[in-house]
mmCIF file with all atom_site columns, C-alpha atoms in Angstrom:
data_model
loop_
_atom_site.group_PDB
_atom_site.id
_atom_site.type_symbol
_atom_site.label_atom_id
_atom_site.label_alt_id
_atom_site.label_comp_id
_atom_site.label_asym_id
_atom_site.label_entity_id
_atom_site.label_seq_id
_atom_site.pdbx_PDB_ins_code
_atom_site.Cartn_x
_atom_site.Cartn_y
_atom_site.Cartn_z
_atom_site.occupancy
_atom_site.B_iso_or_equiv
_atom_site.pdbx_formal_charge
_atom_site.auth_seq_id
_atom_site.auth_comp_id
_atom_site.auth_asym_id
_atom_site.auth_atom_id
_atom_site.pdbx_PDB_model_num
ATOM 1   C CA . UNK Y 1 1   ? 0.000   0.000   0.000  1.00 0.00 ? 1   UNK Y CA 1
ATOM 2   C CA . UNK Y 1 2   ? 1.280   3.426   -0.484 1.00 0.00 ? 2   UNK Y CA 1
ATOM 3   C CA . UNK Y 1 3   ? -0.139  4.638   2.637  1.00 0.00 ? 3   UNK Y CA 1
ATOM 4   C CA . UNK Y 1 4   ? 3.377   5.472   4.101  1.00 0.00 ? 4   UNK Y CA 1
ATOM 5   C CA . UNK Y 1 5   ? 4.271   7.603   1.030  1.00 0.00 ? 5   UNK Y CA 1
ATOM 6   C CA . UNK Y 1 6   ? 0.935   9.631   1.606  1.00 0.00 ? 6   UNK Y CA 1
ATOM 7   C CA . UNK Y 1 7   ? 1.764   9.835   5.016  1.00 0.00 ? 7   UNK Y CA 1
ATOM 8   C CA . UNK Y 1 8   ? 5.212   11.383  4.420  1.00 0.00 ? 8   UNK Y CA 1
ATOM 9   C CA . UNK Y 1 9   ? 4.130   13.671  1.917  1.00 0.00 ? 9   UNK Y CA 1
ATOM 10  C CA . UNK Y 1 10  ? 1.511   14.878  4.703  1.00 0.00 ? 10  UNK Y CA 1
ATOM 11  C CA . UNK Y 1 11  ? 4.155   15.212  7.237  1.00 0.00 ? 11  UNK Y CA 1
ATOM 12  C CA . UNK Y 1 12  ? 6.677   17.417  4.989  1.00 0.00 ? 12  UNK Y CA 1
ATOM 13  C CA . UNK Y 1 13  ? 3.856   19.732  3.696  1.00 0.00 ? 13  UNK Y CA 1
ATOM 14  C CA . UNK Y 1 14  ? 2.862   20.460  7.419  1.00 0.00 ? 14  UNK Y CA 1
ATOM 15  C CA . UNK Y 1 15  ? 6.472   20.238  8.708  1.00 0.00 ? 15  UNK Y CA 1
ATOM 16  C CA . UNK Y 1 16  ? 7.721   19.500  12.169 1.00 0.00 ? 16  UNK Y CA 1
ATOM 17  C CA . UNK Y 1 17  ? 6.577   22.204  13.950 1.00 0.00 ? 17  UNK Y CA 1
ATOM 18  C CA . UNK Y 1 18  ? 2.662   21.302  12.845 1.00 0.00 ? 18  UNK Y CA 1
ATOM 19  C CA . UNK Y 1 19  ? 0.901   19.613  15.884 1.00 0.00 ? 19  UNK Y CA 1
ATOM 20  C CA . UNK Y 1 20  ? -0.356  16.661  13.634 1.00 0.00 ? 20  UNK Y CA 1
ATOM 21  C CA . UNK Y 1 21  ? 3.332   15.768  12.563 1.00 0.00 ? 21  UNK Y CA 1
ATOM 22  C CA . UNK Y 1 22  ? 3.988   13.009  15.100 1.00 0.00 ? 22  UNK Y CA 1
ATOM 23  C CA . UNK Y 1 23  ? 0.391   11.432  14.228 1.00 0.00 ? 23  UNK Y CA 1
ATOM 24  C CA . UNK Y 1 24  ? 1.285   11.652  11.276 1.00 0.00 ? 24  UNK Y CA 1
ATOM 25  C CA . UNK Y 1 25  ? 5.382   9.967   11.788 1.00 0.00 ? 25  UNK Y CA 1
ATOM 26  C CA . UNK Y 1 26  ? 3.305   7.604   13.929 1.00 0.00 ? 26  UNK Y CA 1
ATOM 27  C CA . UNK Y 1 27  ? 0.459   6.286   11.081 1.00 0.00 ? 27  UNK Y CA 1
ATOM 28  C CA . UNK Y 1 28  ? 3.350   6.290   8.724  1.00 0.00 ? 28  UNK Y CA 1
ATOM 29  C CA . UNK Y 1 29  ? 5.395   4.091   10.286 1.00 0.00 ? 29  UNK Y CA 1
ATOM 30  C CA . UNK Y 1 30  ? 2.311   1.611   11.132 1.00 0.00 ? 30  UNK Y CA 1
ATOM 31  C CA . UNK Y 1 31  ? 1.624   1.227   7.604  1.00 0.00 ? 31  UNK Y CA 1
ATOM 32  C CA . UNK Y 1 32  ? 5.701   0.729   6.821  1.00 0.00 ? 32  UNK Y CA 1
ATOM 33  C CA . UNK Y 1 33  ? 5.032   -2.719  9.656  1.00 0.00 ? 33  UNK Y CA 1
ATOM 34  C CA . UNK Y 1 34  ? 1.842   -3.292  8.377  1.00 0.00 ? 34  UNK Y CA 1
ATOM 35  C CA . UNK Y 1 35  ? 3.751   -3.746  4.276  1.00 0.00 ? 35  UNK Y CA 1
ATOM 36  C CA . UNK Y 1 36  ? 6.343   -5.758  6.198  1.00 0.00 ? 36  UNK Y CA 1
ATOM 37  C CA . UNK Y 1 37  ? 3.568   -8.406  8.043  1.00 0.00 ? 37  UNK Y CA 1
ATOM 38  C CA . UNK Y 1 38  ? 1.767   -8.707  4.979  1.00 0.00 ? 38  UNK Y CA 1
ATOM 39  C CA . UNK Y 1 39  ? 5.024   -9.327  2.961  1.00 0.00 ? 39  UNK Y CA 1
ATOM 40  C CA . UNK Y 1 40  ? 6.255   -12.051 5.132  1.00 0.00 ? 40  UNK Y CA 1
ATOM 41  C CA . UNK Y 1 41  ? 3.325   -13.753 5.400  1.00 0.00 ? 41  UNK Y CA 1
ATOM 42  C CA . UNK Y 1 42  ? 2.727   -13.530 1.730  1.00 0.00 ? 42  UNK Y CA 1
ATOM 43  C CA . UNK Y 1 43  ? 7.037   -14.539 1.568  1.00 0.00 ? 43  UNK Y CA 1
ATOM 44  C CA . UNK Y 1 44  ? 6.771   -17.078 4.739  1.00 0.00 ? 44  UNK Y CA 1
ATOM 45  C CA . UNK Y 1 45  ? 10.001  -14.931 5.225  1.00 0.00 ? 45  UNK Y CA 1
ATOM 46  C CA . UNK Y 1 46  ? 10.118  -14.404 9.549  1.00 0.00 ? 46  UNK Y CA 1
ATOM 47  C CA . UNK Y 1 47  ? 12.974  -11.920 8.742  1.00 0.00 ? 47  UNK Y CA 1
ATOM 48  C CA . UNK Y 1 48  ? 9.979   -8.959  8.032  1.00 0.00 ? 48  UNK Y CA 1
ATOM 49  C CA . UNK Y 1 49  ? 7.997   -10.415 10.718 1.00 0.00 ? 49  UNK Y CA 1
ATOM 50  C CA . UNK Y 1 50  ? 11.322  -8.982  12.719 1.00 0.00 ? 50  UNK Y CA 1
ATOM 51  C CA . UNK Y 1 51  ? 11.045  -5.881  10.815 1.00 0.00 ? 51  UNK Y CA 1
ATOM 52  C CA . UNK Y 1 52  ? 7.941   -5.568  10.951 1.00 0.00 ? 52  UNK Y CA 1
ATOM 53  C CA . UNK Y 1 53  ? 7.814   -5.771  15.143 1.00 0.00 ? 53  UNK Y CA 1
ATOM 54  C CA . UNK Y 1 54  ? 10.596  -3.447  15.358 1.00 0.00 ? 54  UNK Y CA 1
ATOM 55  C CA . UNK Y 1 55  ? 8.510   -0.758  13.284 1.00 0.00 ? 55  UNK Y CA 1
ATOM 56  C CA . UNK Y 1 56  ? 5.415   -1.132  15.517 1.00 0.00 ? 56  UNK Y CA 1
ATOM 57  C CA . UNK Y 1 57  ? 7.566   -0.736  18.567 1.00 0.00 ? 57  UNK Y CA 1
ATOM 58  C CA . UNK Y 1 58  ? 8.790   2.617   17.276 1.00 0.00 ? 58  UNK Y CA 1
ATOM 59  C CA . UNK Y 1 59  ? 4.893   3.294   16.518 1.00 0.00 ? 59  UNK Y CA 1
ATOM 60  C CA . UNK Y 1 60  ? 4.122   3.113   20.726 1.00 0.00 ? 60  UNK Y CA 1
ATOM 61  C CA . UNK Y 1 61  ? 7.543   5.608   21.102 1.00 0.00 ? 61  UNK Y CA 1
ATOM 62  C CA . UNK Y 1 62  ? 5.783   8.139   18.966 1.00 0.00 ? 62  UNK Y CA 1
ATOM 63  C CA . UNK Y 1 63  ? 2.196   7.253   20.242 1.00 0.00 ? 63  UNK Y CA 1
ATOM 64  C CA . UNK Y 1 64  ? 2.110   5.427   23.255 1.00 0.00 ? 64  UNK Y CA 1
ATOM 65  C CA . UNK Y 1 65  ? -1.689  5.133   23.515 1.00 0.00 ? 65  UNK Y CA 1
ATOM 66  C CA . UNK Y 1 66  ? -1.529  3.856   19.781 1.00 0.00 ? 66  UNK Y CA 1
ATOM 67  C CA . UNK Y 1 67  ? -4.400  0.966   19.885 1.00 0.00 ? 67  UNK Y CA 1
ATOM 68  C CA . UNK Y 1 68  ? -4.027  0.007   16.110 1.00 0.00 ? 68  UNK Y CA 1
ATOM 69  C CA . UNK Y 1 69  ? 0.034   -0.504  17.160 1.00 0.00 ? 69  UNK Y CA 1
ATOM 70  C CA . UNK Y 1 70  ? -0.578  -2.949  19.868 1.00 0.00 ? 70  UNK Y CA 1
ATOM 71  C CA . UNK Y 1 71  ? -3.159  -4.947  17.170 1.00 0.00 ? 71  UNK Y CA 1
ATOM 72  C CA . UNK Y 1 72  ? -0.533  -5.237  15.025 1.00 0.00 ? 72  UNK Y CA 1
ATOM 73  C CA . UNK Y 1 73  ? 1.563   -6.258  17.540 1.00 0.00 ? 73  UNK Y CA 1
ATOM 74  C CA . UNK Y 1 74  ? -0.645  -9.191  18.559 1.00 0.00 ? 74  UNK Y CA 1
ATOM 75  C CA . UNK Y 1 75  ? -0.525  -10.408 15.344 1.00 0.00 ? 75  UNK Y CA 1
ATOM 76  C CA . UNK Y 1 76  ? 2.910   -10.551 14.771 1.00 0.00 ? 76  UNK Y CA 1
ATOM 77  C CA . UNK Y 1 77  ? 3.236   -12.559 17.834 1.00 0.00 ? 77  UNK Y CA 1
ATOM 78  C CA . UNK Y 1 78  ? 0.302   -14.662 16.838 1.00 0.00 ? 78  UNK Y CA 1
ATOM 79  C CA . UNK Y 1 79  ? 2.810   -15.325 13.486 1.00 0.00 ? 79  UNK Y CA 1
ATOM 80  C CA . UNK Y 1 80  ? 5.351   -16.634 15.675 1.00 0.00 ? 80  UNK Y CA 1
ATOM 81  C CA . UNK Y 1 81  ? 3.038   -18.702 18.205 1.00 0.00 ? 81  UNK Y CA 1
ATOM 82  C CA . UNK Y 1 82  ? 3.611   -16.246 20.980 1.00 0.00 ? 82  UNK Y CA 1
ATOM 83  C CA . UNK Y 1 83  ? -0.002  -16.617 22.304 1.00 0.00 ? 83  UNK Y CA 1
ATOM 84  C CA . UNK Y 1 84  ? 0.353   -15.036 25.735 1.00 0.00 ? 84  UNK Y CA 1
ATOM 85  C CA . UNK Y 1 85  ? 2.301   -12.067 24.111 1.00 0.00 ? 85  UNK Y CA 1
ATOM 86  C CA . UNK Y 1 86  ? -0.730  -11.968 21.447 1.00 0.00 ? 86  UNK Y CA 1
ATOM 87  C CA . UNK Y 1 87  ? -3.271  -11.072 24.106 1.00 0.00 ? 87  UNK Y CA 1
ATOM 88  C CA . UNK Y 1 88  ? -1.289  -8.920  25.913 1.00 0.00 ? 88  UNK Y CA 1
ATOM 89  C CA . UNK Y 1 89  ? -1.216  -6.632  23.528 1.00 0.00 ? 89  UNK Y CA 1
ATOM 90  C CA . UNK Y 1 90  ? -5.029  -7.120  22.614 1.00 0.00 ? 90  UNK Y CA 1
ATOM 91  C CA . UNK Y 1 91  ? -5.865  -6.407  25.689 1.00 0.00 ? 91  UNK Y CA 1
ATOM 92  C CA . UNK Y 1 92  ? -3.474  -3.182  25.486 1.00 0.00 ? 92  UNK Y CA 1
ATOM 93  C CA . UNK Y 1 93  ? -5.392  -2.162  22.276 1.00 0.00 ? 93  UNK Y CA 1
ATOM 94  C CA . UNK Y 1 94  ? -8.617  -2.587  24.063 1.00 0.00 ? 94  UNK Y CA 1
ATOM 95  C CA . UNK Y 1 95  ? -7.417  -0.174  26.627 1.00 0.00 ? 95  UNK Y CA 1
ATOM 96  C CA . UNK Y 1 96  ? -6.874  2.420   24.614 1.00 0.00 ? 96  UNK Y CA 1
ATOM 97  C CA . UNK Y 1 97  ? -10.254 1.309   22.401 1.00 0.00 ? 97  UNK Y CA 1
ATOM 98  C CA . UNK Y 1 98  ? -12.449 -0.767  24.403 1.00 0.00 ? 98  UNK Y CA 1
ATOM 99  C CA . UNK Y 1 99  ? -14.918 -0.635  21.492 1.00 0.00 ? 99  UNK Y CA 1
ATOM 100 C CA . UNK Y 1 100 ? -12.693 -1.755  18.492 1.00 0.00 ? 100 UNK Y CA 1
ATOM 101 C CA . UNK Y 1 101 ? -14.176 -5.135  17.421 1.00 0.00 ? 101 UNK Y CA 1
ATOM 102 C CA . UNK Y 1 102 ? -11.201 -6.122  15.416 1.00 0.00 ? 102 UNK Y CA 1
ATOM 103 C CA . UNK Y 1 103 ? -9.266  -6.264  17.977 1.00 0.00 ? 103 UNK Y CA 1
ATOM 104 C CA . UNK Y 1 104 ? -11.413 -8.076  20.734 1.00 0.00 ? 104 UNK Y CA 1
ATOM 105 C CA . UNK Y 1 105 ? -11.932 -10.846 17.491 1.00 0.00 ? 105 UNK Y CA 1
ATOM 106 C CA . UNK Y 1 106 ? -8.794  -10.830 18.178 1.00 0.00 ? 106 UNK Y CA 1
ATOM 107 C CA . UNK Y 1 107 ? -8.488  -11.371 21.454 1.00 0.00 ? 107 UNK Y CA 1
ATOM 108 C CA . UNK Y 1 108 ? -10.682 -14.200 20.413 1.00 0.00 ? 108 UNK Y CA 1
ATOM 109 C CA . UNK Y 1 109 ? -8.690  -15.850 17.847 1.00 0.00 ? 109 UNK Y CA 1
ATOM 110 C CA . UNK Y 1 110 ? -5.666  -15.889 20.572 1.00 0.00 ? 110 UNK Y CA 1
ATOM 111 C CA . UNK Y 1 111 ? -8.006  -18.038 23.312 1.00 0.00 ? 111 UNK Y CA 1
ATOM 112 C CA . UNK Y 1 112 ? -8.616  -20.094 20.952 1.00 0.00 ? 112 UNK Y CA 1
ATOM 113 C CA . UNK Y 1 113 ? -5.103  -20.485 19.727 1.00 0.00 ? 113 UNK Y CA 1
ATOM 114 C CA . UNK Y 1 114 ? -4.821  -21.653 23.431 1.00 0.00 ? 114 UNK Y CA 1
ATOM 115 C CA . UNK Y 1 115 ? -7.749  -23.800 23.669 1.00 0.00 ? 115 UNK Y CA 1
ATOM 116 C CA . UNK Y 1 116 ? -9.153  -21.517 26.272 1.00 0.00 ? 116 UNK Y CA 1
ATOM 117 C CA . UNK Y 1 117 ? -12.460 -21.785 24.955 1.00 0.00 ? 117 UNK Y CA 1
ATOM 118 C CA . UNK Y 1 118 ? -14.901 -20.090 27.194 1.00 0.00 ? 118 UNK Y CA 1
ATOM 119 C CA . UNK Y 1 119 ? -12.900 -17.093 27.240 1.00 0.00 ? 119 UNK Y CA 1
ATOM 120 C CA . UNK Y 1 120 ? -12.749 -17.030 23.268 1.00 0.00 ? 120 UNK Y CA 1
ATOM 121 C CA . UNK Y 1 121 ? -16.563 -17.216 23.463 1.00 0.00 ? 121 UNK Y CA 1
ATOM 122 C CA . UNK Y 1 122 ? -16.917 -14.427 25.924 1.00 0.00 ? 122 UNK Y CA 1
ATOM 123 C CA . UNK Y 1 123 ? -14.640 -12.272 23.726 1.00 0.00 ? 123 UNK Y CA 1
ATOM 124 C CA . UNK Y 1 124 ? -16.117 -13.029 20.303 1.00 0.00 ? 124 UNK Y CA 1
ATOM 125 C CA . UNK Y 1 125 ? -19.829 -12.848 21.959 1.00 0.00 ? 125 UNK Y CA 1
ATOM 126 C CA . UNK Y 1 126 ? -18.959 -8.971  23.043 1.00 0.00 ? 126 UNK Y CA 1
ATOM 127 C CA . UNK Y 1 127 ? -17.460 -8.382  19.916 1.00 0.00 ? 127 UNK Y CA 1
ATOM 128 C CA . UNK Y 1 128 ? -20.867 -9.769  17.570 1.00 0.00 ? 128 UNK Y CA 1
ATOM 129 C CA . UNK Y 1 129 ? -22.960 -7.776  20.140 1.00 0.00 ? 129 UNK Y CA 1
ATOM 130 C CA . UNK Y 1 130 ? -20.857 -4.840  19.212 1.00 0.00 ? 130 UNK Y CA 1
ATOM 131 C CA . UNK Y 1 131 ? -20.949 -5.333  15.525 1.00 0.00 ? 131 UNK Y CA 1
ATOM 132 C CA . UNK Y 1 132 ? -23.265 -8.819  14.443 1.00 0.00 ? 132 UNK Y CA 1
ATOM 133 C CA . UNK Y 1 133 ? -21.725 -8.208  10.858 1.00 0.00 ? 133 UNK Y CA 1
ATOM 134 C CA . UNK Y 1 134 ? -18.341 -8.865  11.679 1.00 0.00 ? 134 UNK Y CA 1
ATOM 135 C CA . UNK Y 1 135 ? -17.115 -12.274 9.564  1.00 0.00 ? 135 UNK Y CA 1
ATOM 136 C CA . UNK Y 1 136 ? -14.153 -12.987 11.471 1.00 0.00 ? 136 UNK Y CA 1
ATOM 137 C CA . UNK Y 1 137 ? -15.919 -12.830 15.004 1.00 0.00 ? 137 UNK Y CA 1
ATOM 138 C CA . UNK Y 1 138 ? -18.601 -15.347 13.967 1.00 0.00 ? 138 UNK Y CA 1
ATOM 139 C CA . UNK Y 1 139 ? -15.367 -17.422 12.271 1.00 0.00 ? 139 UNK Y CA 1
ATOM 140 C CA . UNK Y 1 140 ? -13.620 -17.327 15.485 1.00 0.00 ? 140 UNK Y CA 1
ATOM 141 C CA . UNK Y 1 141 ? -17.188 -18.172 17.670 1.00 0.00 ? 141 UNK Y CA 1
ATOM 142 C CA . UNK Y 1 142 ? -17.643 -20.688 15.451 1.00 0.00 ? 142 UNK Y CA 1
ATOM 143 C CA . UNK Y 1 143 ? -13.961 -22.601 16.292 1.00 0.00 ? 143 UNK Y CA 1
ATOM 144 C CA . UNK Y 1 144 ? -14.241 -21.887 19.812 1.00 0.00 ? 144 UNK Y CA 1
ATOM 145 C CA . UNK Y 1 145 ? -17.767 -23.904 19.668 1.00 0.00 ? 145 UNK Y CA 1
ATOM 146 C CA . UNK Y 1 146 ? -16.467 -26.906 17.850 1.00 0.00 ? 146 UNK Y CA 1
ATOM 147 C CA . UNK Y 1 147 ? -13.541 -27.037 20.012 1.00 0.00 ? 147 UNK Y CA 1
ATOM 148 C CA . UNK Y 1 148 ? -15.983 -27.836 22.590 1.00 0.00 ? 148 UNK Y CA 1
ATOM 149 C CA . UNK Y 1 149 ? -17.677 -30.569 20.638 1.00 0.00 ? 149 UNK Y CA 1
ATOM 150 C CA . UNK Y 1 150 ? -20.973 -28.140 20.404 1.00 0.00 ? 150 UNK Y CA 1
ATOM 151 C CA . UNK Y 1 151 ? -20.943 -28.702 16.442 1.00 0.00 ? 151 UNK Y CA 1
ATOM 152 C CA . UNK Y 1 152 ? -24.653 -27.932 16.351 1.00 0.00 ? 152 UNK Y CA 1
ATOM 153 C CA . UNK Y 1 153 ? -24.383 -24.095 17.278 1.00 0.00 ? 153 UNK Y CA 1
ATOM 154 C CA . UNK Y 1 154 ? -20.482 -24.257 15.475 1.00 0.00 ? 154 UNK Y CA 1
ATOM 155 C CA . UNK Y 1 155 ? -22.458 -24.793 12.240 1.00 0.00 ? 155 UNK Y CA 1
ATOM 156 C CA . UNK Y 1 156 ? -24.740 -21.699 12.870 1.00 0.00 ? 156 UNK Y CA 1
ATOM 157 C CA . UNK Y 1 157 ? -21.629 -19.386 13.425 1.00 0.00 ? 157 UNK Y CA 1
ATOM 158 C CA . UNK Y 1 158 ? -19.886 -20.593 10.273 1.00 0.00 ? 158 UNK Y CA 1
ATOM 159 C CA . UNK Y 1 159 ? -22.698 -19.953 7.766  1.00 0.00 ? 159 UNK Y CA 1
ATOM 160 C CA . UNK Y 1 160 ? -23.341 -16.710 9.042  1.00 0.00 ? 160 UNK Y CA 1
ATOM 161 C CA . UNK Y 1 161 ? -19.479 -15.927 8.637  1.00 0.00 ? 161 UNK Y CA 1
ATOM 162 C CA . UNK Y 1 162 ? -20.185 -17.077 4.883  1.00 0.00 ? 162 UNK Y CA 1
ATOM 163 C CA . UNK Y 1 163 ? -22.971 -14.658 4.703  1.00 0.00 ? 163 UNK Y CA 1
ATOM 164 C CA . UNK Y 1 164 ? -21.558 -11.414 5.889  1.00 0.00 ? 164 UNK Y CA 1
ATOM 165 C CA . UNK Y 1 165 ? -18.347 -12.456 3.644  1.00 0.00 ? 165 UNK Y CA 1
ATOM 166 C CA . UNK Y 1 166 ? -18.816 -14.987 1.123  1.00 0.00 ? 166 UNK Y CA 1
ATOM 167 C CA . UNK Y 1 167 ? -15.508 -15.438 0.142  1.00 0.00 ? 167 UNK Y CA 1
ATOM 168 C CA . UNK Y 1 168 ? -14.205 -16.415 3.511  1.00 0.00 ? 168 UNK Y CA 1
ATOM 169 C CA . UNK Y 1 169 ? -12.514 -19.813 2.830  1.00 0.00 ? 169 UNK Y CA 1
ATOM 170 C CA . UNK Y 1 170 ? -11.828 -21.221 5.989  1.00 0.00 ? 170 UNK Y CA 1
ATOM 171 C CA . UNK Y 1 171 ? -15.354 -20.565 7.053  1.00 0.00 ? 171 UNK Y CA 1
ATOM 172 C CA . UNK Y 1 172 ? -16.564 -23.096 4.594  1.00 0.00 ? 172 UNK Y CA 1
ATOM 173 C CA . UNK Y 1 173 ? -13.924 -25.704 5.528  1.00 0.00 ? 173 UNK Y CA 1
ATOM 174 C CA . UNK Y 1 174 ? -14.485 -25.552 9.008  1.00 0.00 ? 174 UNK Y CA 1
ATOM 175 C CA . UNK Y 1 175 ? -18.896 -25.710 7.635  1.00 0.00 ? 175 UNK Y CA 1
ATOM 176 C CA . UNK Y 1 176 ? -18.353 -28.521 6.166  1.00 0.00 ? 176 UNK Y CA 1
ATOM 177 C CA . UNK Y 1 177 ? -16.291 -30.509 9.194  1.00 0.00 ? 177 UNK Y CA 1
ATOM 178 C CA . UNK Y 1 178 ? -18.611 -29.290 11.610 1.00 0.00 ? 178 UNK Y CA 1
ATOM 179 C CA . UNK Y 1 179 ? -21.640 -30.849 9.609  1.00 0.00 ? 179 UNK Y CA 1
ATOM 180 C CA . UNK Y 1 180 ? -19.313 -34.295 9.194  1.00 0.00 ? 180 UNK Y CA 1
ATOM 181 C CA . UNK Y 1 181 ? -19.178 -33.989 12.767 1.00 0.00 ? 181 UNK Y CA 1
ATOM 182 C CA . UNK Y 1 182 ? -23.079 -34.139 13.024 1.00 0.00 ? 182 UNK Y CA 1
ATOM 183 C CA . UNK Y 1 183 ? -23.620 -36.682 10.517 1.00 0.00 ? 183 UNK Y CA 1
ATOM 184 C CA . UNK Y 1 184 ? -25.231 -34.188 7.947  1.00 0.00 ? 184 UNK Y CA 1
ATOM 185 C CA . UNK Y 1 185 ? -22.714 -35.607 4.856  1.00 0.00 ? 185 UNK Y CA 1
ATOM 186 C CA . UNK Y 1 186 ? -25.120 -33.689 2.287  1.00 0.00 ? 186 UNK Y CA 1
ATOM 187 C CA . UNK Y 1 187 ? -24.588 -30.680 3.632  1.00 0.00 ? 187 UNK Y CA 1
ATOM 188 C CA . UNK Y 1 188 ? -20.799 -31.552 4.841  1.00 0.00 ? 188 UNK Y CA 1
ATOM 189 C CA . UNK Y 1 189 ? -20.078 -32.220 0.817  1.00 0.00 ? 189 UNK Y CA 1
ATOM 190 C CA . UNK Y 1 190 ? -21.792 -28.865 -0.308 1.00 0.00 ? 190 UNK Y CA 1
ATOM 191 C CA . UNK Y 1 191 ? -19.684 -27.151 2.202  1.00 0.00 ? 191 UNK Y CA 1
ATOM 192 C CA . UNK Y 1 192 ? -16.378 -28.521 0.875  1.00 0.00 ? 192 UNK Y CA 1
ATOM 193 C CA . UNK Y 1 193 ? -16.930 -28.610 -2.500 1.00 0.00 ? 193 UNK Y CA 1
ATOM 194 C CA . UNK Y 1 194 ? -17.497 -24.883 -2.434 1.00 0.00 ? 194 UNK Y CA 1
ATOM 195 C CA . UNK Y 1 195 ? -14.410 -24.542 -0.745 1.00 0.00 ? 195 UNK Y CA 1
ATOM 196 C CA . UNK Y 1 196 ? -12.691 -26.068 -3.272 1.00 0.00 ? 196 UNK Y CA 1
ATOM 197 C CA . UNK Y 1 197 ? -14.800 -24.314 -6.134 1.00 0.00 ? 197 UNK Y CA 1
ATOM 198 C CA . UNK Y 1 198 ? -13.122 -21.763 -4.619 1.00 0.00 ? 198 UNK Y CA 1
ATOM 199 C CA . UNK Y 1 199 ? -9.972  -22.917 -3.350 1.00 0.00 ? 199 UNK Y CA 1
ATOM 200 C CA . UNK Y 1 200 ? -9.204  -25.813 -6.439 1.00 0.00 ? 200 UNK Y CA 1
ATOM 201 C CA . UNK Y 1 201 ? -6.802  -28.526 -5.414 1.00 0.00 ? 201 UNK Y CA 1
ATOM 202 C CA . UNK Y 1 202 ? -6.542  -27.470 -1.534 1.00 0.00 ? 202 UNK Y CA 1
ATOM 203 C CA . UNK Y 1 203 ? -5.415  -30.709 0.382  1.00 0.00 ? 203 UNK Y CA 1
ATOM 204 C CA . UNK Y 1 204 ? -7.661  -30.135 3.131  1.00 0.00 ? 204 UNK Y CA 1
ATOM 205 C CA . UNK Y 1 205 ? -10.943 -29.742 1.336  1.00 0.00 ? 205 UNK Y CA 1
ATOM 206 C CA . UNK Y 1 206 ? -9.882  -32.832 -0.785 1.00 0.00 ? 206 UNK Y CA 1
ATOM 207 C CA . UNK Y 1 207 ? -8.868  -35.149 2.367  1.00 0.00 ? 207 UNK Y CA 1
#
């Protein structure tokens, strides 16, 4: 994205002196991490991953109550299976915005990365109540519910993650295992072989 470019043009048309120049340093240098994450995952290089952490670490020198820095932090260490590290900084990010849903989905994704289910639940149930469109949080309900063997309400949470975004793969993977789980093979194979409709050759769909 050229977000960082826009941001730098910003900053030297205002110059230093301008009170919006260090929100400005500060968004700029988000985006510069954000390039980096989405370029190693894209690379599976960890090396920007590195680069990447260091940038959003400079982010919290300029901005200290920077919510969308400690997100982005929590991600990275998601990247690199630091799932206590994750919510720490989720829960930082909800500090400074207690009502960003993104980042209490989060919060959710990192519970369940730990198998602490009933705490992913509670999460992804305040983030739905905040925003009931929100893909990822009904995703990310739905795991936390088959985790727990209740496939039944699993099932609801993954077709309406495949409503609000269609194109959501993994919700249509997980669709189809939870209905395998219940015995409903019609419905398990339509699941599946949408995902691979949309996802051609994937070894998951096609075990």
């Amino acid at each position: 994205a050229l977000y960082p470019e826009y941001l730098n043009k910003a900053g030297e048309v205002l110059g230093q002196d301008h009170f919006l120049y260090v929100e400005l340093k500060a968004k700029e240098t988000y985006f510069k991490g954000l390039n980096l994450r989405l370029r190693g995952e894209q690379m599976k290089d960890s090396a920007l991953y590195l680069e990447a952490r260091a940038m959003q670490e400079l982010v919290l020198q300029l901005d200290t109550a920077a919510a969308y820095a400690h997100n982005e932090l929590g991600l990275l260490a998601r990247r690199e299976n630091r799932f206590e590290e994750s919510i720490h900084h989720f829960k930082r990010a909800l500090d400074f915005s207690p009502t960003w849903v993104l980042a209490r989905t989060n919060l959710c994704g990192s519970y369940n990365e730990l198998k602490q289910n009933d705490e992913a639940i509670l999460q992804c149930r305040m983030a739905l109540k905040r925003d009931s469109s929100f893909a990822l949080a009904h995703f990310n309900l739905g795991l936390a519910l088959a985790y727990q063997f209740n496939f039944e309400e699993a099932v609801h949470y993954f077709k309406q993650c495949i409503i609000f975004d269609p194109d959501y793969l993994a919700g249509y993977l997980q669709l189809g295992l939870a209905q395998y789980e219940l015995q409903h093979y019609e419905e398990a194979q339509l699941a599946l072989e949408t995902f691979l409709l949309k996802s051609p050759g994937n070894a998951l769909g096609l075990i």
